[in-house]
Short mmCIF file of C-alpha atoms and ligand atoms in Angstrom, two decimals:
data_model
loop_
_atom_site.label_atom_id
_atom_site.label_comp_id
_atom_site.label_asym_id
_atom_site.label_seq_id
_atom_site.Cartn_x
_atom_site.Cartn_y
_atom_site.Cartn_z
CA UNK A 28 0.02 -0.08 -0.06
CA UNK A 29 1.11 3.49 -0.71
CA UNK A 30 1.71 5.69 2.35
CA UNK A 31 -0.16 8.87 2.11
CA UNK A 32 1.02 11.68 4.37
CA UNK A 33 -1.90 14.08 3.79
CA UNK A 34 -4.96 12.09 3.83
CA UNK A 35 -4.61 9.61 6.59
CA UNK A 36 -8.27 8.80 7.38
CA UNK A 37 -10.18 6.31 5.41
CA UNK A 38 -13.07 8.32 4.06
CA UNK A 39 -16.52 7.71 2.68
CA UNK A 40 -18.33 9.33 -0.21
CA UNK A 41 -21.08 11.62 -1.18
CA UNK A 42 -23.20 10.01 -3.77
CA UNK A 43 -24.38 10.98 -7.24
CA UNK A 44 -26.87 8.33 -8.15
CA UNK A 45 -28.76 9.18 -11.31
CA UNK A 46 -29.42 12.06 -13.41
CA UNK A 47 -31.63 13.58 -15.76
CA UNK A 48 -29.84 16.87 -16.54
CA UNK A 49 -31.29 20.35 -17.08
CA UNK A 50 -29.15 22.35 -19.35
CA UNK A 51 -29.66 25.48 -17.22
CA UNK A 52 -27.08 26.05 -14.38
CA UNK A 53 -29.89 27.83 -12.43
CA UNK A 54 -31.68 24.43 -12.10
CA UNK A 55 -28.63 22.96 -10.66
CA UNK A 56 -29.20 24.00 -7.21
CA UNK A 57 -31.16 21.31 -5.37
CA UNK A 58 -33.59 22.92 -3.15
CA UNK A 59 -35.07 20.39 -0.89
CA UNK A 60 -37.48 22.92 0.53
CA UNK A 61 -38.99 23.62 -2.79
CA UNK A 62 -40.40 20.52 -4.65
CA UNK A 63 -40.71 22.63 -7.87
CA UNK A 64 -37.07 23.20 -8.19
CA UNK A 65 -35.65 20.51 -10.53
CA UNK A 66 -32.19 19.07 -9.74
CA UNK A 67 -30.05 18.37 -12.84
CA UNK A 68 -29.42 15.07 -11.03
CA UNK A 69 -33.11 14.18 -11.24
CA UNK A 70 -34.79 12.89 -8.20
CA UNK A 71 -31.80 11.52 -6.62
CA UNK A 72 -30.53 12.89 -3.29
CA UNK A 73 -26.97 13.84 -2.74
CA UNK A 74 -25.44 13.39 0.67
CA UNK A 75 -22.89 16.07 1.47
CA UNK A 76 -20.37 14.93 4.03
CA UNK A 77 -17.66 16.52 5.93
CA UNK A 78 -14.35 16.06 3.88
CA UNK A 79 -12.98 14.48 6.86
CA UNK A 80 -15.32 11.76 6.76
CA UNK A 81 -15.16 10.86 3.11
CA UNK A 82 -12.78 10.05 0.39
CA UNK A 83 -11.18 12.75 -1.74
CA UNK A 84 -13.26 14.52 -4.37
CA UNK A 85 -10.79 16.16 -6.87
CA UNK A 86 -11.00 17.71 -10.30
CA UNK A 87 -8.24 17.78 -12.92
CA UNK A 88 -8.31 20.61 -15.49
CA UNK A 89 -5.99 21.12 -18.47
CA UNK A 90 -5.79 21.34 -22.01
CA UNK A 91 -6.26 18.31 -24.37
CA UNK A 92 -2.81 16.47 -24.52
CA UNK A 93 -1.54 17.91 -21.21
CA UNK A 94 -1.57 14.56 -19.43
CA UNK A 95 -4.63 14.81 -17.16
CA UNK A 96 -5.39 11.03 -17.69
CA UNK A 97 -1.94 9.96 -16.91
CA UNK A 98 -1.57 11.86 -13.61
CA UNK A 99 -5.18 11.50 -12.53
CA UNK A 100 -4.85 7.73 -12.91
CA UNK A 101 -1.55 7.57 -10.95
CA UNK A 102 -3.26 9.61 -8.11
CA UNK A 103 -6.23 7.44 -8.10
CA UNK A 104 -4.21 4.36 -7.65
CA UNK A 105 -2.25 6.07 -4.84
CA UNK A 106 -5.25 7.52 -3.15
CA UNK A 107 -7.67 4.40 -3.74
CA UNK A 108 -10.33 6.39 -5.50
CA UNK A 109 -11.69 5.99 -8.96
CA UNK A 110 -10.31 7.89 -11.80
CA UNK A 111 -13.31 8.92 -13.82
CA UNK A 112 -12.60 10.53 -17.34
CA UNK A 113 -15.74 11.66 -19.28
CA UNK A 114 -13.75 11.32 -22.44
CA UNK A 115 -13.51 7.58 -21.64
CA UNK A 116 -17.21 7.33 -20.90
CA UNK A 117 -17.81 9.12 -24.26
CA UNK A 118 -15.54 6.64 -26.17
CA UNK A 119 -17.16 3.61 -24.49
CA UNK A 120 -20.59 4.96 -25.62
CA UNK A 121 -19.30 5.32 -29.16
CA UNK A 122 -17.89 1.78 -29.14
CA UNK A 123 -21.14 0.27 -27.69
CA UNK A 124 -23.09 1.31 -30.67
CA UNK A 125 -25.97 2.32 -28.54
CA UNK A 126 -28.59 4.92 -29.41
CA UNK A 127 -26.27 7.75 -28.83
CA UNK A 128 -23.20 6.43 -30.67
CA UNK A 129 -23.92 7.99 -34.13
CA UNK A 130 -24.67 11.53 -32.69
CA UNK A 131 -21.55 11.38 -30.45
CA UNK A 132 -19.29 10.17 -33.28
CA UNK A 133 -19.92 13.30 -35.24
CA UNK A 134 -19.53 15.72 -32.23
CA UNK A 135 -16.24 14.21 -30.97
CA UNK A 136 -14.84 13.89 -34.45
CA UNK A 137 -15.30 17.64 -35.07
CA UNK A 138 -13.54 18.42 -31.69
CA UNK A 139 -16.84 19.85 -30.29
CA UNK A 140 -18.32 19.32 -26.72
CA UNK A 141 -21.02 16.85 -26.22
CA UNK A 142 -24.13 18.35 -24.63
CA UNK A 143 -24.43 18.64 -20.79
CA UNK A 144 -27.39 16.52 -20.60
CA UNK A 145 -25.56 13.55 -22.28
CA UNK A 146 -22.29 14.03 -20.45
CA UNK A 147 -24.04 14.31 -16.96
CA UNK A 148 -26.13 11.23 -17.70
CA UNK A 149 -23.07 9.14 -18.69
CA UNK A 150 -21.19 10.59 -15.58
CA UNK A 151 -24.12 9.85 -13.20
CA UNK A 152 -24.47 6.31 -14.61
CA UNK A 153 -20.69 5.78 -13.91
CA UNK A 154 -20.87 7.00 -10.39
CA UNK A 155 -23.88 4.89 -9.72
CA UNK A 156 -22.09 1.74 -11.01
CA UNK A 157 -19.11 2.72 -9.01
CA UNK A 158 -21.16 3.07 -5.88
CA UNK A 159 -22.79 -0.28 -6.42
CA UNK A 160 -19.31 -1.66 -6.30
CA UNK A 161 -18.50 0.02 -3.09
CA UNK A 162 -16.32 2.71 -4.59
CA UNK A 163 -16.01 6.13 -2.83
CA UNK A 164 -14.42 9.42 -3.66
CA UNK A 165 -13.36 10.37 -7.26
CA UNK A 166 -10.94 12.03 -9.35
CA UNK A 167 -12.65 13.65 -12.25
CA UNK A 168 -10.73 14.16 -15.44
CA UNK A 169 -12.39 16.07 -18.30
CA UNK A 170 -15.36 17.27 -16.09
CA UNK A 171 -16.46 19.97 -15.62
CA UNK A 172 -15.53 21.50 -18.93
CA UNK A 173 -17.91 24.62 -18.92
CA UNK A 174 -18.97 26.86 -16.20
CA UNK A 175 -22.51 25.55 -16.60
CA UNK A 176 -21.10 21.92 -15.71
CA UNK A 177 -19.12 23.31 -12.81
CA UNK A 178 -22.17 24.93 -11.31
CA UNK A 179 -24.32 21.77 -11.71
CA UNK A 180 -21.42 19.80 -10.01
CA UNK A 181 -21.21 22.43 -7.27
CA UNK A 182 -25.05 22.15 -6.83
CA UNK A 183 -24.76 18.52 -5.92
CA UNK A 184 -21.59 17.90 -4.16
CA UNK A 185 -18.32 19.33 -2.73
CA UNK A 186 -15.11 19.41 -4.69
CA UNK A 187 -12.07 19.51 -2.44
CA UNK A 188 -9.29 20.47 -4.89
CA UNK A 189 -8.99 21.45 -8.61
CA UNK A 190 -5.55 20.73 -10.13
CA UNK A 191 -4.93 22.58 -13.26
CA UNK A 192 -1.97 21.01 -15.18
CA UNK A 193 -0.23 23.31 -17.75
CA UNK A 194 2.10 22.96 -20.74
CA UNK A 195 2.87 25.24 -23.69
CA UNK A 196 0.44 24.90 -26.59
CA UNK A 197 3.14 23.72 -29.07
CA UNK A 198 3.88 20.87 -26.75
CA UNK A 199 0.18 20.03 -26.46
CA UNK A 200 -0.25 19.58 -30.13
CA UNK A 201 2.86 17.44 -30.44
CA UNK A 202 1.57 15.27 -27.46
CA UNK A 203 -1.88 14.72 -28.85
CA UNK A 204 -0.33 13.88 -32.27
CA UNK A 205 1.95 11.26 -30.65
CA UNK A 206 -0.77 9.61 -28.45
CA UNK A 207 -1.37 5.94 -29.10
CA UNK A 208 -3.72 3.40 -27.37
CA UNK A 209 -3.19 -0.45 -27.43
CA UNK A 210 -6.19 -1.78 -28.97
CA UNK A 211 -5.88 -4.97 -26.97
CA UNK A 212 -4.97 -3.77 -23.43
CA UNK A 213 -6.31 -0.21 -23.65
CA UNK A 214 -3.18 1.35 -22.15
CA UNK A 215 -2.07 4.77 -23.37
CA UNK A 216 1.34 5.42 -24.96
CA UNK A 217 3.04 8.41 -26.48
CA UNK A 218 5.56 8.17 -29.50
CA UNK A 219 6.42 11.97 -29.43
CA UNK A 220 9.81 13.01 -28.47
CA UNK A 221 9.41 16.58 -27.18
CA UNK A 222 12.34 19.14 -27.05
CA UNK A 223 11.23 22.63 -26.84
CA UNK A 224 13.91 25.13 -26.21
CA UNK A 225 13.37 27.81 -23.52
CA UNK A 226 12.04 31.23 -24.92
CA UNK A 227 11.25 34.69 -23.47
CA UNK A 228 12.31 33.65 -19.95
CA UNK A 229 10.11 30.39 -20.18
CA UNK A 230 12.10 27.19 -19.39
CA UNK A 231 12.75 24.60 -22.24
CA UNK A 232 10.78 21.27 -21.90
CA UNK A 233 11.94 17.83 -22.76
CA UNK A 234 9.84 14.68 -22.63
CA UNK A 235 11.04 11.20 -23.75
CA UNK A 236 8.48 9.18 -25.65
CA UNK A 237 6.26 6.70 -23.55
CA UNK A 238 6.80 3.68 -25.72
CA UNK A 239 4.72 0.46 -25.43
CA UNK A 240 6.05 -3.03 -24.65
CA UNK A 241 6.85 -5.16 -27.72
CA UNK A 242 3.57 -7.07 -27.52
CA UNK A 243 1.40 -3.84 -27.62
CA UNK A 244 3.51 -2.47 -30.61
CA UNK A 245 1.54 -3.87 -33.57
CA UNK A 246 -1.79 -3.15 -31.74
CA UNK A 247 -1.36 0.59 -31.48
CA UNK A 248 -4.22 2.78 -32.73
CA UNK A 249 -4.68 6.55 -32.79
CA UNK A 250 -7.81 8.25 -31.52
CA UNK A 251 -10.00 9.48 -34.43
CA UNK A 252 -9.99 12.94 -32.96
CA UNK A 253 -6.20 13.21 -32.61
CA UNK A 254 -5.62 14.73 -36.04
CA UNK A 255 -4.04 18.09 -36.26
CA UNK A 256 -7.08 20.02 -37.47
CA UNK A 257 -9.42 18.41 -34.68
CA UNK A 258 -6.71 18.95 -31.94
CA UNK A 259 -6.38 22.59 -32.93
CA UNK A 260 -10.36 22.93 -32.61
CA UNK A 261 -10.25 21.13 -29.32
CA UNK A 262 -7.74 23.45 -28.07
CA UNK A 263 -9.65 26.56 -29.40
CA UNK A 264 -12.82 25.19 -27.60
CA UNK A 265 -10.78 24.47 -24.34
CA UNK A 266 -9.52 28.04 -24.32
CA UNK A 267 -13.02 29.41 -24.91
CA UNK A 268 -15.14 27.25 -22.78
CA UNK A 269 -12.91 25.55 -20.12
CA UNK A 270 -10.28 28.20 -19.34
CA UNK A 271 -12.92 30.36 -17.51
CA UNK A 272 -13.04 27.42 -15.03
CA UNK A 273 -9.65 28.34 -13.63
CA UNK A 274 -11.00 31.78 -12.50
CA UNK A 275 -14.14 30.01 -11.27
CA UNK A 276 -12.32 27.70 -8.99
CA UNK A 277 -9.61 30.25 -8.10
CA UNK A 278 -12.38 32.44 -6.74
CA UNK A 279 -13.59 29.52 -4.59
CA UNK A 280 -10.02 29.03 -3.34
CA UNK A 281 -9.85 25.49 -4.77
CA UNK A 282 -7.41 25.96 -7.65
CA UNK A 283 -3.85 24.52 -7.62
CA UNK A 284 -1.89 25.53 -10.73
CA UNK A 285 0.83 23.07 -11.78
CA UNK A 286 3.29 23.76 -14.75
CA UNK A 287 4.58 20.46 -15.68
CA UNK A 288 8.39 20.57 -15.63
CA UNK A 289 8.82 17.64 -18.14
CA UNK A 290 7.77 14.06 -18.74
CA UNK A 291 6.48 11.73 -15.99
CA UNK A 292 9.92 11.15 -14.29
CA UNK A 293 10.35 14.80 -13.69
CA UNK A 294 6.75 15.78 -13.18
CA UNK A 295 5.31 12.97 -10.94
CA UNK A 296 7.63 13.65 -7.91
CA UNK A 297 7.01 17.34 -8.21
CA UNK A 298 3.14 17.01 -8.42
CA UNK A 299 3.30 14.68 -5.29
CA UNK A 300 5.37 17.37 -3.43
CA UNK A 301 2.95 19.99 -4.42
CA UNK A 302 0.01 17.80 -3.23
CA UNK A 303 1.96 16.96 -0.02
CA UNK A 304 1.64 13.29 -0.86
CA UNK A 305 4.23 10.50 -0.61
CA UNK A 306 4.38 7.56 -3.07
CA UNK A 307 6.05 5.29 -0.66
CA UNK A 308 5.86 2.26 -3.11
CA UNK A 309 7.58 4.15 -5.83
CA UNK A 310 10.44 5.32 -3.40
CA UNK A 311 10.98 1.76 -2.23
CA UNK A 312 11.18 0.40 -5.84
CA UNK A 313 13.58 3.25 -6.79
CA UNK A 314 15.74 2.46 -3.80
CA UNK A 315 15.79 -1.30 -4.54
N1 ADP B 420 -17.18 17.34 -19.77
C1 ADP B 420 -17.39 17.33 -21.13
N2 ADP B 420 -18.43 17.92 -21.62
C2 ADP B 420 -18.56 17.79 -23.05
N3 ADP B 420 -17.95 16.98 -23.86
C3 ADP B 420 -17.03 16.15 -23.18
C4 ADP B 420 -16.74 16.20 -21.88
N4 ADP B 420 -15.73 15.34 -21.60
C5 ADP B 420 -15.51 14.65 -22.81
N5 ADP B 420 -16.21 15.20 -23.82
C6 ADP B 420 -16.19 14.81 -25.21
O1 ADP B 420 -15.23 13.75 -25.44
C7 ADP B 420 -14.15 14.22 -26.22
C8 ADP B 420 -12.91 13.54 -25.72
O2 ADP B 420 -12.65 13.89 -24.43
P1 ADP B 420 -11.27 13.80 -23.76
O3 ADP B 420 -10.82 12.42 -23.95
O4 ADP B 420 -11.30 14.37 -22.41
O5 ADP B 420 -10.31 14.69 -24.67
P2 ADP B 420 -9.22 15.65 -24.51
O6 ADP B 420 -7.86 15.04 -24.93
O7 ADP B 420 -9.56 16.80 -25.47
O8 ADP B 420 -9.11 16.21 -23.12
C9 ADP B 420 -14.30 15.65 -26.24
O9 ADP B 420 -13.58 16.27 -27.19
C10 ADP B 420 -15.77 15.86 -26.26
O10 ADP B 420 -16.33 15.91 -27.46
#
């Protein structure tokens, strides 16, 4: 087990059980005293608990390609909470050829955002399934992506911390274009070798490729929305719709900005330090 210096208590979770989302943030506020106010999460009640009595509820923000999935997934292993990436939920829905799949394919392949109704219903379904398996707490990656989504989330549960990962835009494009997924095991890799020189007082950045083991090599696929045109559109939409979330959470005193200093070997220990966490297992294996 990894030793965690900051969160020593085993914690329980506030639940989000089912949802029928209203697209209006105004409707996000659940008002138990007024039965006429509709919650975006439908008829389900959310239990708000003191953070000391439940597991962590964190959000990861950051542009496409910044590495939210990588670091959120590592932290979820360390903290024992599920890593819930709404992009993965969307891709699972696409692959399922369910009723939404055709509509979603078009939206995703244009780099556009899926509607709040659909994304919140996918998220609520995932949280409900996790709850049935006894999961508690979460690290959200890719949600919220708009102020409306953030207000809806705020209306139903408490977020403890929002980590905003940052990289220069030129690196983000290269990283998205280098992304590969093993079609068999589902693991993510990156074939891009990044070497950006420091400019205008900003430090240079180097990232070694994250290459797959030989048995995954022939099974690598590229996400259909990782083409240069779609990546640029996703970055444009991120800057327009998601960047305002930084101020939103800053004003709530929940934002932690983190400029990635390089690839995983440089960034992971620094991120743990910033979060006041200790990856005991990793230190042990490094020392062995
Ligand atoms: N919270 C969300 N709101 C709307 N659409 C979303 C959301 N999360 C994911 N999506 C859809 O899924 C796609 C892939 O998401 P993701 O894997 O998070 O990509 P990215 O690499 O751009 O961060 C997005 O381009 C968008 O169409």
